[in-house]
Coordinates of C-alpha atoms and ligand atoms in Angstrom, one line a residue:
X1 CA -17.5 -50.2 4.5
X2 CA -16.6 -49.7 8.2
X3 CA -13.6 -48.0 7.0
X4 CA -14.6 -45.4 5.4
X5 CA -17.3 -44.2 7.9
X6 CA -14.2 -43.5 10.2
X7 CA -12.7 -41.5 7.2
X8 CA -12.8 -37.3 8.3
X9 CA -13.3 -34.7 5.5
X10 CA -10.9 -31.5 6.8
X11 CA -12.0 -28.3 5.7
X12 CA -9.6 -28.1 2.4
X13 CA -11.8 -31.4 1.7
X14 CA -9.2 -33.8 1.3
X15 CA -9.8 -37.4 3.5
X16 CA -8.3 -38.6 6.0
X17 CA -8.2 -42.2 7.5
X18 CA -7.1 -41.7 11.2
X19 CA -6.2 -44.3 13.8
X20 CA -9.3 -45.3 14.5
X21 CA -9.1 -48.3 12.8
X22 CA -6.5 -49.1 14.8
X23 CA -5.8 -51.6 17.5
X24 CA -6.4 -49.1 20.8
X25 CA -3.2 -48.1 22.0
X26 CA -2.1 -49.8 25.5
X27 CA 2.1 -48.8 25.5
X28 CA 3.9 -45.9 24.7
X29 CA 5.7 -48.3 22.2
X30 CA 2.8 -48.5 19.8
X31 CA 3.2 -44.6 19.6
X32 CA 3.1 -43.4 16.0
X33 CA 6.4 -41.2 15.8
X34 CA 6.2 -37.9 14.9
X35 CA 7.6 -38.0 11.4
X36 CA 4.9 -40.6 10.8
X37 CA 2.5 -38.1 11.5
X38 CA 4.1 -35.4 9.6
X39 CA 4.4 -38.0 6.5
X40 CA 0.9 -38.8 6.7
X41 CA -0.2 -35.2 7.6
X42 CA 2.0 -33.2 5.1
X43 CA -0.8 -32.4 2.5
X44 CA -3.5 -31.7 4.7
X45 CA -2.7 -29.1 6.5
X46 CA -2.2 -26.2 4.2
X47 CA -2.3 -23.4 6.1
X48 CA 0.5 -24.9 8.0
X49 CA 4.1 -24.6 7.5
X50 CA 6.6 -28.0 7.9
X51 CA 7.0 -26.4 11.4
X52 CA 4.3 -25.6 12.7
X53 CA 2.5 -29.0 11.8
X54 CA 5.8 -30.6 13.8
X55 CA 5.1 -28.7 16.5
X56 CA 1.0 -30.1 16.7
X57 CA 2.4 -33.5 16.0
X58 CA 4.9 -33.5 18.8
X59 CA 2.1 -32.2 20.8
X60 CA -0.4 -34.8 19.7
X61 CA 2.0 -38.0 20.5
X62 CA 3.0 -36.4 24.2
X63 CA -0.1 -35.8 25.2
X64 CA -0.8 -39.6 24.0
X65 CA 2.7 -41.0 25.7
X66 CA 1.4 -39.0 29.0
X67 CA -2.1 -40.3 29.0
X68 CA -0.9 -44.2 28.8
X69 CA 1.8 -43.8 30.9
X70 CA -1.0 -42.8 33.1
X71 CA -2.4 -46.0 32.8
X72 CA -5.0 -45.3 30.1
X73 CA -5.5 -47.1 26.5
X74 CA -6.3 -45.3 23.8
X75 CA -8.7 -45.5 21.0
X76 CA -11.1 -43.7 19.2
X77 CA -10.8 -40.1 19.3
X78 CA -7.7 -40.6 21.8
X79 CA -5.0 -41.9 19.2
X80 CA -2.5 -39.4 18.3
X81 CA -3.8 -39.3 14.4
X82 CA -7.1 -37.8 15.8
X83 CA -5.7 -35.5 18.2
X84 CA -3.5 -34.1 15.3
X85 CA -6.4 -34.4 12.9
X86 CA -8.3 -31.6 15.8
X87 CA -5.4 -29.7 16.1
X88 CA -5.0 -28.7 12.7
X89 CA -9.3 -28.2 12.1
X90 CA -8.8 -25.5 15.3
X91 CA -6.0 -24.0 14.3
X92 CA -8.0 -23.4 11.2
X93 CA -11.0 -21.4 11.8
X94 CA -10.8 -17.8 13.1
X95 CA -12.0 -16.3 15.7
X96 CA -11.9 -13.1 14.1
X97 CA -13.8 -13.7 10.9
X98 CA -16.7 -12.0 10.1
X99 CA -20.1 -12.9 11.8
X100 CA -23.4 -12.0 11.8
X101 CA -25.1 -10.4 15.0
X102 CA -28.8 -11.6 15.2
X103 CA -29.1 -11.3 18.8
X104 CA -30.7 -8.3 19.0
X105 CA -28.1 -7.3 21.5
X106 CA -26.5 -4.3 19.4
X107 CA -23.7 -3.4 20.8
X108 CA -22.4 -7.5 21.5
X109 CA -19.4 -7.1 24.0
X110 CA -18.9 -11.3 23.1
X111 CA -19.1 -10.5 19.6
X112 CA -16.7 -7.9 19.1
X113 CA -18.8 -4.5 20.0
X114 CA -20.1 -1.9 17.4
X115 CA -18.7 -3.0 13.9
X116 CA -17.5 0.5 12.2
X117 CA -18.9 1.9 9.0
X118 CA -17.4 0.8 5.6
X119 CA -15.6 4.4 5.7
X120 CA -14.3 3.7 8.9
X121 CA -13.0 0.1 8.2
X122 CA -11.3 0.5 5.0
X123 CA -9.4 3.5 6.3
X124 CA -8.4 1.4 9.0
X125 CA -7.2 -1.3 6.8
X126 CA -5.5 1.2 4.7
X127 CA -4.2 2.8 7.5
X128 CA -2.6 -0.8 8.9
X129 CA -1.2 -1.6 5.2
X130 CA 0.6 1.8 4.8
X131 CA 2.9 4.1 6.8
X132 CA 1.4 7.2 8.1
X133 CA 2.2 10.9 9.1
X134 CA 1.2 10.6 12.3
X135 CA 3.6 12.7 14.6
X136 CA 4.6 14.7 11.6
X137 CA 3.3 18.0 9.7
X138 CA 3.6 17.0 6.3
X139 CA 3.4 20.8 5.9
X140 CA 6.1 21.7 8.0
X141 CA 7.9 18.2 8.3
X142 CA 8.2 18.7 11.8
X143 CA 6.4 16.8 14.4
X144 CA 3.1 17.3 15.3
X145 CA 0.8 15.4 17.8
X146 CA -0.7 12.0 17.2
X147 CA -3.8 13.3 18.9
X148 CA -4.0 16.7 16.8
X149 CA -6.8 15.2 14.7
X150 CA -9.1 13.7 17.3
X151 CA -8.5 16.8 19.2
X152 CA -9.9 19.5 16.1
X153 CA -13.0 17.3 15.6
X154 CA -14.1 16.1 19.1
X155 CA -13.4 19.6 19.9
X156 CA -16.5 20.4 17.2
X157 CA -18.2 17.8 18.5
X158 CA -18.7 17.8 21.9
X159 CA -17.0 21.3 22.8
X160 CA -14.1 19.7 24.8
X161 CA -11.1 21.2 24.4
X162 CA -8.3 18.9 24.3
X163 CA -8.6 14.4 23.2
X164 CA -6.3 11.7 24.0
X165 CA -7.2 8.6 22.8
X166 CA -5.9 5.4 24.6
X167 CA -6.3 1.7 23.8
X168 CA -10.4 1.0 25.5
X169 CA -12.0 3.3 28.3
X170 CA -11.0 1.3 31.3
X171 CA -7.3 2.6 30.7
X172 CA -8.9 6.0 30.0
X173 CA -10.3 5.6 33.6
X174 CA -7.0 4.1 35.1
X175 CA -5.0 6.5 33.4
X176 CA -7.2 9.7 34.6
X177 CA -7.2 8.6 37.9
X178 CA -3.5 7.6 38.1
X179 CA -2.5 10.8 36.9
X180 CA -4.9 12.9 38.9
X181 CA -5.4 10.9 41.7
X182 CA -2.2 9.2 43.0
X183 CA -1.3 9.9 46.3
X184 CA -4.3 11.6 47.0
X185 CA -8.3 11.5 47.8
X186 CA -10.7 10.6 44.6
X187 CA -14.5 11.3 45.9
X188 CA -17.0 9.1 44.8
X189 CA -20.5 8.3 45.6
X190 CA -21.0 5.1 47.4
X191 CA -24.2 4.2 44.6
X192 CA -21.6 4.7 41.8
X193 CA -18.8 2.4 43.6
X194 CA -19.8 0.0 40.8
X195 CA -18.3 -3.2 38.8
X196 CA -18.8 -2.4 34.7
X197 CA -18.1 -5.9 34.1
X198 CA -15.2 -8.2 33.3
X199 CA -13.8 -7.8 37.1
X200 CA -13.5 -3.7 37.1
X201 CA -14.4 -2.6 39.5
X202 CA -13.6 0.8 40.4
X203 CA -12.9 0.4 43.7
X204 CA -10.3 -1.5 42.7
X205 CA -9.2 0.7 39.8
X206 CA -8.8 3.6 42.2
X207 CA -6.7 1.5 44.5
X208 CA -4.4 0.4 41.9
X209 CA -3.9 4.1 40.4
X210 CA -2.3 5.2 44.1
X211 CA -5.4 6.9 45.1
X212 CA -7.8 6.8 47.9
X213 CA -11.0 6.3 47.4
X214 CA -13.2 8.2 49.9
X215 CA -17.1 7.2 49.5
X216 CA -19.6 9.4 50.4
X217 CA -24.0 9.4 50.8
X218 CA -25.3 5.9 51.2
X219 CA -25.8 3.1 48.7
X220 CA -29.6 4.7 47.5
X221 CA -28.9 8.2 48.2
X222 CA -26.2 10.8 47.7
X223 CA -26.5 14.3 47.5
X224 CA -24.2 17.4 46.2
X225 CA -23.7 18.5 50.1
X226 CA -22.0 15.1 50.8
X227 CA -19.6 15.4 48.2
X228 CA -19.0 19.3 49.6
X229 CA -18.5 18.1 52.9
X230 CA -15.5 15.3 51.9
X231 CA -13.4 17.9 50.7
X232 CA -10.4 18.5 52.3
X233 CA -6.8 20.0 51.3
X234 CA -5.9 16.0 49.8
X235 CA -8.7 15.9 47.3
X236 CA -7.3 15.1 43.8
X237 CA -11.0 15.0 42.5
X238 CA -14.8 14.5 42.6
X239 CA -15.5 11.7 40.4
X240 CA -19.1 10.8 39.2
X241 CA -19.4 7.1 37.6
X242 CA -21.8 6.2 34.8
X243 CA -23.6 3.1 36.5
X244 CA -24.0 1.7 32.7
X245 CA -25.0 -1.8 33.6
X246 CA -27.5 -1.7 36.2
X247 CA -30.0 0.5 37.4
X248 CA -31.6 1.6 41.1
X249 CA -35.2 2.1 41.9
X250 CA -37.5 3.4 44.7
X251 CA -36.2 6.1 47.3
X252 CA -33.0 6.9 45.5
X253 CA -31.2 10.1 45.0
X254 CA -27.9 10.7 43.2
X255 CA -26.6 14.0 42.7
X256 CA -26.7 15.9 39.2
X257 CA -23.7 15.9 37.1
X258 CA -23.9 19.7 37.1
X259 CA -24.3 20.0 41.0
X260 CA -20.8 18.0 41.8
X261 CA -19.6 20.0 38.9
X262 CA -20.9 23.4 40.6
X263 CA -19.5 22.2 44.4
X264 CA -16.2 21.1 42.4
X265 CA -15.2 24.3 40.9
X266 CA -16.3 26.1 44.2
X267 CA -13.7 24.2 45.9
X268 CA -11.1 24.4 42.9
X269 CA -11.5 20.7 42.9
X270 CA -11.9 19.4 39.3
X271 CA -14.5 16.6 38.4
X272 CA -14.2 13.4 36.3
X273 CA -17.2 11.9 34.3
X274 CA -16.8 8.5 33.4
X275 CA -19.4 8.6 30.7
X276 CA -19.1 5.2 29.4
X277 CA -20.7 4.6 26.2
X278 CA -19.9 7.6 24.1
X279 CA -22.4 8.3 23.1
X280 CA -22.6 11.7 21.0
X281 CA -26.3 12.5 19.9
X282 CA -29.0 12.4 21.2
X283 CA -31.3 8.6 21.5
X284 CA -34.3 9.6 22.5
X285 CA -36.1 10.6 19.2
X286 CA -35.2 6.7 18.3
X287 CA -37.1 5.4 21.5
X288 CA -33.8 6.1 23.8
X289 CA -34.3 7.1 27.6
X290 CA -32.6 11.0 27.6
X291 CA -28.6 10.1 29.1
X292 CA -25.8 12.6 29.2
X293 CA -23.9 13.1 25.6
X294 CA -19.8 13.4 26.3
X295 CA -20.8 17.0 25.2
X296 CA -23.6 17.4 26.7
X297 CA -21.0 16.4 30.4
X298 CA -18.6 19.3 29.3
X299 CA -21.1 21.3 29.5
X300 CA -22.6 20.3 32.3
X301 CA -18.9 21.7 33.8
X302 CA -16.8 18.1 34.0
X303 CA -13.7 18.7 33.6
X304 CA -12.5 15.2 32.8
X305 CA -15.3 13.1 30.3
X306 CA -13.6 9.1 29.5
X307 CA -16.1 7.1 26.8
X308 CA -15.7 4.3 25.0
X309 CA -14.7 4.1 21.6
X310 CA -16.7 1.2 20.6
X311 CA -19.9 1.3 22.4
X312 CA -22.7 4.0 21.3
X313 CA -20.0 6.2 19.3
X314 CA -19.7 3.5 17.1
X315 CA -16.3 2.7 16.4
X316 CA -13.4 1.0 16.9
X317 CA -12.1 -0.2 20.3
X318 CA -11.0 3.1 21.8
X319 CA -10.9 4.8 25.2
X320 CA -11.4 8.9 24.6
X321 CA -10.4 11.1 27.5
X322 CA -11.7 14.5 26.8
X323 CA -11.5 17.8 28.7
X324 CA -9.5 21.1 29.4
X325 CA -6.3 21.2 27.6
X326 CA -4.7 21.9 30.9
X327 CA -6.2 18.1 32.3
X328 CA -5.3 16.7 29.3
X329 CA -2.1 18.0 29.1
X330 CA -1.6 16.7 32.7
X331 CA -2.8 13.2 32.0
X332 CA -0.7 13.0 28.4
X333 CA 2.3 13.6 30.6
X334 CA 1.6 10.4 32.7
X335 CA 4.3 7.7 31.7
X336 CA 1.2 5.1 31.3
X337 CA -0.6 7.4 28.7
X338 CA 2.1 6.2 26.4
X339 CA 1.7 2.4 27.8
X340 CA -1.8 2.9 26.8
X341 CA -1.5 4.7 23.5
X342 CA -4.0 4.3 20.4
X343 CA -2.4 3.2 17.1
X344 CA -2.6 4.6 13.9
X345 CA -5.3 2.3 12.9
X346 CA -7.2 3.0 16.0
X347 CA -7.3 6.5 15.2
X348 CA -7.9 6.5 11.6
X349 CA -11.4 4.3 12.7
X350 CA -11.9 6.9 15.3
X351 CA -11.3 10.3 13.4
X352 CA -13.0 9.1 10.2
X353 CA -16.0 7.8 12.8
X354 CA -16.1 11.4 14.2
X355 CA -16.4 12.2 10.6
X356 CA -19.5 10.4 10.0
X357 CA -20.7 13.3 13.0
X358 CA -19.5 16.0 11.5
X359 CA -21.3 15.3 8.6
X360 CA -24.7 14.9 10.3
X361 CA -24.8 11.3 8.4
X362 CA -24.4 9.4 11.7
X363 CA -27.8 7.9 11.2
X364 CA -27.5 6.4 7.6
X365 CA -23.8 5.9 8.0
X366 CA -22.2 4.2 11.6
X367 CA -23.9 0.7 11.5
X368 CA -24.7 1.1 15.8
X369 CA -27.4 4.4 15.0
X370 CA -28.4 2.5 11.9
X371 CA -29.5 -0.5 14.0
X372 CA -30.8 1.9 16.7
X373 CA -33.1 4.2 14.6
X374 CA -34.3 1.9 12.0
X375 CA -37.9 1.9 11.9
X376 CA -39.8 -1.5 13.2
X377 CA -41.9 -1.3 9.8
X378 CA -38.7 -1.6 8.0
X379 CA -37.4 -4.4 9.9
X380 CA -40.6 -6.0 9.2
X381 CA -40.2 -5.7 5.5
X382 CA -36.7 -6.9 5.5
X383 CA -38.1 -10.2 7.6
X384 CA -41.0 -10.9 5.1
X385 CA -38.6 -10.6 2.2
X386 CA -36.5 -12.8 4.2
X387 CA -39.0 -15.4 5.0
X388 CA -40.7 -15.5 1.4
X389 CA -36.8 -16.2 -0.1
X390 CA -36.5 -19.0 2.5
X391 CA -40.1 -20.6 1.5
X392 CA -38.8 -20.6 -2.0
X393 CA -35.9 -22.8 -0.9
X394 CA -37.8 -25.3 1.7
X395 CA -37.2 -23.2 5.1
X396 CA -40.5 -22.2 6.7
X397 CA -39.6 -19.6 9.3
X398 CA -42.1 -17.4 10.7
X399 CA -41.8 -13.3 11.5
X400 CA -43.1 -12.1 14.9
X401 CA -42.2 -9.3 17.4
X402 CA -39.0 -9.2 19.6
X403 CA -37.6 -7.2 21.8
X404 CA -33.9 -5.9 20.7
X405 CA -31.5 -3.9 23.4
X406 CA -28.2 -1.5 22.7
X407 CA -26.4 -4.0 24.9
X408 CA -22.6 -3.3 25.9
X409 CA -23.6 -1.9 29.1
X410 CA -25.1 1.0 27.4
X411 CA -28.3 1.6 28.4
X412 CA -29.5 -1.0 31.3
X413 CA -33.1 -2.2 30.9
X414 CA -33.6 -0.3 28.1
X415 CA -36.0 -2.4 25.2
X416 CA -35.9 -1.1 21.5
X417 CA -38.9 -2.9 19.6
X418 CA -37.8 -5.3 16.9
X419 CA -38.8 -7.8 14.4
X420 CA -37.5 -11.4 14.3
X421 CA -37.3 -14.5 12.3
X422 CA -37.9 -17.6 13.8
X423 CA -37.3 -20.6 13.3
X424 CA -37.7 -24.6 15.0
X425 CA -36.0 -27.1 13.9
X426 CA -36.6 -31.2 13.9
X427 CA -33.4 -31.9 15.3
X428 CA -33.6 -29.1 18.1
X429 CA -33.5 -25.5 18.4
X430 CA -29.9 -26.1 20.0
X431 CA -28.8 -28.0 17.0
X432 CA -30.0 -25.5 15.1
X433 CA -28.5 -22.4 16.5
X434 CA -24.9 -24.2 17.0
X435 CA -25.1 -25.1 13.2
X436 CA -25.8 -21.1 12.5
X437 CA -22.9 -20.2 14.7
X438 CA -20.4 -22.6 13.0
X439 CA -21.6 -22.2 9.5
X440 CA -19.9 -19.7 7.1
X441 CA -20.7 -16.8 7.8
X442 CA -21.6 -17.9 11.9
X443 CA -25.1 -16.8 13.0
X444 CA -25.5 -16.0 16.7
X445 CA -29.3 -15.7 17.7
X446 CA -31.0 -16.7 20.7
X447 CA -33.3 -19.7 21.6
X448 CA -36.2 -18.8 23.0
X449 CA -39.1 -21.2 23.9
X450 CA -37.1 -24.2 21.7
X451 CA -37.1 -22.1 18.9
X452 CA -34.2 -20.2 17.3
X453 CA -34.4 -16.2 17.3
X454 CA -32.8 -14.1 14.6
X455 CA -33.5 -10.2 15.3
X456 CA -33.5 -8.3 12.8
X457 CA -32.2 -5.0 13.8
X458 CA -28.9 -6.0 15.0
X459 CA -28.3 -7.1 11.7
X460 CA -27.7 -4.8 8.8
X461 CA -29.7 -5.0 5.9
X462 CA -27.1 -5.6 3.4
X463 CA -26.2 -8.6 5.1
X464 CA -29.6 -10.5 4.3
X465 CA -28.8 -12.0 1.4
X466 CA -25.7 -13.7 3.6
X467 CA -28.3 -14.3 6.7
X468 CA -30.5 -16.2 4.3
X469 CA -28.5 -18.1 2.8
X470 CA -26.3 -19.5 6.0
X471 CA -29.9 -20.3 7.2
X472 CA -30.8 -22.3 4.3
X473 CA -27.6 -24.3 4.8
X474 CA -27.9 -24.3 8.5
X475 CA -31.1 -26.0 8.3
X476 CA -30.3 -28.3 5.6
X477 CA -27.1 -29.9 8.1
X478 CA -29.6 -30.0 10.9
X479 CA -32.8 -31.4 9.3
X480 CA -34.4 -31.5 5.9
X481 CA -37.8 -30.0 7.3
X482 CA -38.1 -27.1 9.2
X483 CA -41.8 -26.5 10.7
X484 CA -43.3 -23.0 10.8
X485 CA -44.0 -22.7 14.3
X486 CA -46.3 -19.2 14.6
X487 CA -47.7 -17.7 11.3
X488 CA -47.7 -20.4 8.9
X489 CA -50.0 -20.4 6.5
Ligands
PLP1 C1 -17.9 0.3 29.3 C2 -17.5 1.1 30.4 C3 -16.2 1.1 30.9 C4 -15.1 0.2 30.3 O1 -14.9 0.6 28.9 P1 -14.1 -0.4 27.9 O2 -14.1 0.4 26.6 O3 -14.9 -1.6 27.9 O4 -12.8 -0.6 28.4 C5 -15.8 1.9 31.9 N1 -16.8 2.7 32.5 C6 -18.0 2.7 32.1 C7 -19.0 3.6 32.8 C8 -18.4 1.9 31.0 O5 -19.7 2.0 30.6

C-alpha cells in the first residue's frame, strides 16, 4: 500500500500518517490549524507537555503560511504534519547522552572532554541532587570558603599555595589578567601570542582585561634578556603561554619557564603560567614527551599557574588558578571571579578528582591516564575479544594498528600507539559511521581509507560490551554483510 510506506515510526514507536498523502499545499487556506495538529499529535509526543507541542505546532504551520505566501507549494516533507512530525523527533534526542569516544582523540573537545571517574561523577550527581555546606564550617557553623577544599589538596599536590577554581581556564586566564593586568603592561613573547582555539586568542584576551599587551623577541626566538629589557615601572606581569595546539621547529628559541621566573622576581614583577592542560603527573613513562606539571611551574618560580579542569587532570569542566595566597587573594577579590565562579557540583568533580591523586590511584582510576597508559597488548586483547564476539553475530571486522592522540590541545603532534577495529561496510563507510553515531549508545570513530575506525584506547574497557553491541546493530541498519577488509581469515 502506497499509504503506509509514507507512514513514520517516532521513537516511542507509535505511527504516524503525515500529510504526505495529501494534495501539495498551494494557499495558506489549505493550512492545517493548529488545534488539528495538536489533535492529531496529542499521543505522540510524550515527552511533551500540551504546551510545548502548541508551541512546535504554531511553529510548524507559520513556517508553512510564510513559505507559500512566498510563492511556494508544498508537499512532501514541506507540509506542516511533517515539519511537526521533525520537531518533535529533535526535540527528542539529547545532546548530552552518553556516547562512546572511538576516535582515538582522548581528550574529544567536540565530544565533551575527559569523562570523570565513577567516584567523581556520582558525587557530582549527588552533589547537584542535595544541598551542600559549601561556605559553611559544619564544625563551627560559620562560613568558611568555597575554595577551602580545592585549596588543602592542590596545595598537596602541586605545592601551590592558594586555588580558585572558576567555570573553564579561559576565564581563569581572563580573570588573572583582568585582575593583575588592567591598566597596565602584560609581557609576553611574540611566539606565545597564540590562538588555543574557539576564537581566543590572547591578544585579544589581554585587550579585553584593560591591559596592554607588550610583545617582545621575534616570532621563532625569544630569550629571558628580552623580557628583562620590557620592564618598566607599568608592568603588571611577565606572562609565559602554553602554545598547547601547535608546535615550532628549526632555529627557535623560547625562554625557560624558570628564566622569566628568575628575571621576574629580580624586578619584583610576578609571572603568570598559563599551563593549559593540567596536567599533574608525569606522561612520559606512558610514551608522553616531558611538559611542565602545574607543580612542576610553581616550582619552577610562577607565581600565577591557570589549567584546565577537564583536559589532562581529568575532570570536570573547570578552570584552576593556582599560586601564592597573596595573588590569589588578589584575583578572588576581582568582581568577575564571582561572575566566573565554580558550582558545587564543579567542585565536588574536582576535589574528589584531586582525590584520585592523592591516592596515587590516578592511573587505574581517572578514565583520561587509563586511556593514556594502557598498554597496546591490552588494547589488542580487548579488540580480538571484540572481533571474535562480532564473528559470532555475523560482523567481520578486522584488528590492525592505529595511531591514538591525547587531543584537547594537550599535547600537539604527539602519537600514542593504539589498536583499532575496523570495519567496511556494503552500503559505505559513511553510512556506516553516521549509523554508529545515531545509534543508541552513538559511536564516533573515524573513516579512514572507506573504512570505519574504532580506536580502542579512547574507549574504556567496560564499555565493550555496549561498543559491540551498537556495532552489531549499526551494521545490521546499514547492510546485512559486512566484509573483513585486512586480516580475514
Ligand atoms: C585549553 C587551553 C585554554 C582554554 O581552556 P578551557 O578550559 O578550554 O577554557 C587556555 N590556555 C591554554 C594554554 C589551553 O591549553
Amino acid at each position: 500500500m502506497a499509504r503506509s510506506k509514507s507512514r513514520k515510526t517516532l521513537p516511542d514507536g507509535t505511527t504516524v500518517t503525515p500529510g504526505a498523502e495529501r494534495s501539495p499545499l498551494v494557499s495558506p487556506g489549505q493550512l492545517p490549524s493548529v488545534d488539528d495538529l495538536l489533535a492529531a499529535f496529542a499521543s505522540r509526543a510524550p515527552g511533551l507537555g500540551q504546551d510545548a507541542l502548541r508551541a512546535l505546532a504554531r511553529d510548524a504551520v507559520a513556517s508553512a503560511r510564510e513559505r507559500l505566501l512566498a510563492g511556494e507549494t508544498l508537499a512532501g516533507n514541506a507540509v506542516p504534519e511533517r515539519r511537526l512530525e521533525r520537531a518533535i523527533s529533535a526535540m527528542d534526542v539529547s545532546r548530552s547522552r552518553p556516547v562512546l569516544n572511538a576516535t582515538g582523540i582522548i581528550v574529544h573537545t567536540n565530544l565533551g572532554r575527559a569523562p570523570v571517574s565513577d567516584e567523581a561523577a556520582a558525587a557530582m550527581a549527588a552533589a547537584a541532587g542535595s544541598a551542600v555546606a559549601l561556605e559553611i564550617d559544619p564544625a563551627t557553623n560559620h562560613r568558611g570558603g568555597r575554595m577551602d577544599e580545592v585549596s588543602r589538596l592542590i596545595r598537596v599536590l602541586t605545592g601551590a599555595e592558594s586555588t580558585l577554581v572558576v567555570n573553564n581556564n579561559a576565564s581563569a586566564v581572563l580573570l588573572v589578567l583582568s585582575a593583575l593586568g588592567t591598566g597596565q603592561e602584560i609581557v609576553l613573547s611574540r611566539g606565545e601570542s597564540v590562538e588555543i582555539g574557539g576564537g581566543f586568542r590572547i591578544p585579544d584576551v589581554l585587550r579585553q582585561s584593560g591591559g596592554t599587551l607588550v610583545e617582545v623577541g621575534t616570532t621563532n626566538r625569544t630569550y629571558a634578556k628580552d623580557y628583562e629589557r620590557a620592564i618598566t615601572s607599568r608592568t603588571a606581569a611577565l606572562l609565559k603561554i602554553h602554545p598547547s595546539n601547535f608546535t615550532m621547529s628549526g632555529f627557535v628559541h623560547e625562554a625557560t619557564l624558570a628564566d622569566v621566573t628568575e628575571v621576574g622576581r629580580g624586578a619584583g614583577v610576578p609571572t603568570i603560567y598559563d599551563q593549559g592542560n593540567g596536567l599533574l603527573i608525569d606522561g612520559t613513562p606512558y610514551g608522553l614527551p616531558p611538559e611542565l606539571t602545574v607543580g612542576a611551574a610553581i616550582a619552577a618560580g610562577a607565581d600565577i599557574v591557570t589549567g584546565s579542569g577537564d583536559k589532562l587532570l581529568g575532570g570536570p569542566q573547570a578552570g584552576l588558578i593556582c599560586g601564592s595566597s597573596e595573588q590569589v587573594a588578589r584575583i578572588s577579590e576581582h568582581p568577575w571571579a564571582r561572575a566566573v565562579r565554580a558550582d558545587k557540583t564543579c567542585l565536588a568533580g574536582i576535589v574528589t578528582t584531586l582525590r584520585h591523586y592523592l591516592a596515587g590511584e590516578e592511573l587505574s582510576r581517572v578514565p583520561v591516564w587509563r586511556m593514556l597508559s594502557a598498554p597496546v597488548a591490552g588494547l589488542r586483547r580487548r579488540a580480538d575479544d571484540l572481533r571474535a564476539t562480532l564473528a559470532v553475530r555475523g560482523v567481520d571486522a578486522a584488528v590492525g594498528e592505529s595511531v591514538a592522540t591525547p587531543g584537547g590541545g594537550s599535547y600537539p603532534d604527539v602519537a600514542v600507539p593504539s589498536i583499532a577495529l575496523r570495519l567496511s561496510s556494503q552500503a559505505g563507510a559513511d553510512a556506516l559511521a553516521r549509523a554508529l553515531r545515531t545509534g543508541s549508545p552513538g559511536v564516533f570513530g573515524r573513516v579512514e581509507d572507506g573504512r570505519v575506525v574504532l580506536d580502542l584506547r579512547s574507549v574504556l574497557p567496560e564499555d565493550d560490551v555496549a561498543l559491540g553491541e551498537a556495532i552489531v546493530v549499526a551494521t545490521v541498519a546499514v547492510d546485512d554483510t559486512l566484509v573483513a577488509v585486512e586480516g580475514a581469515p
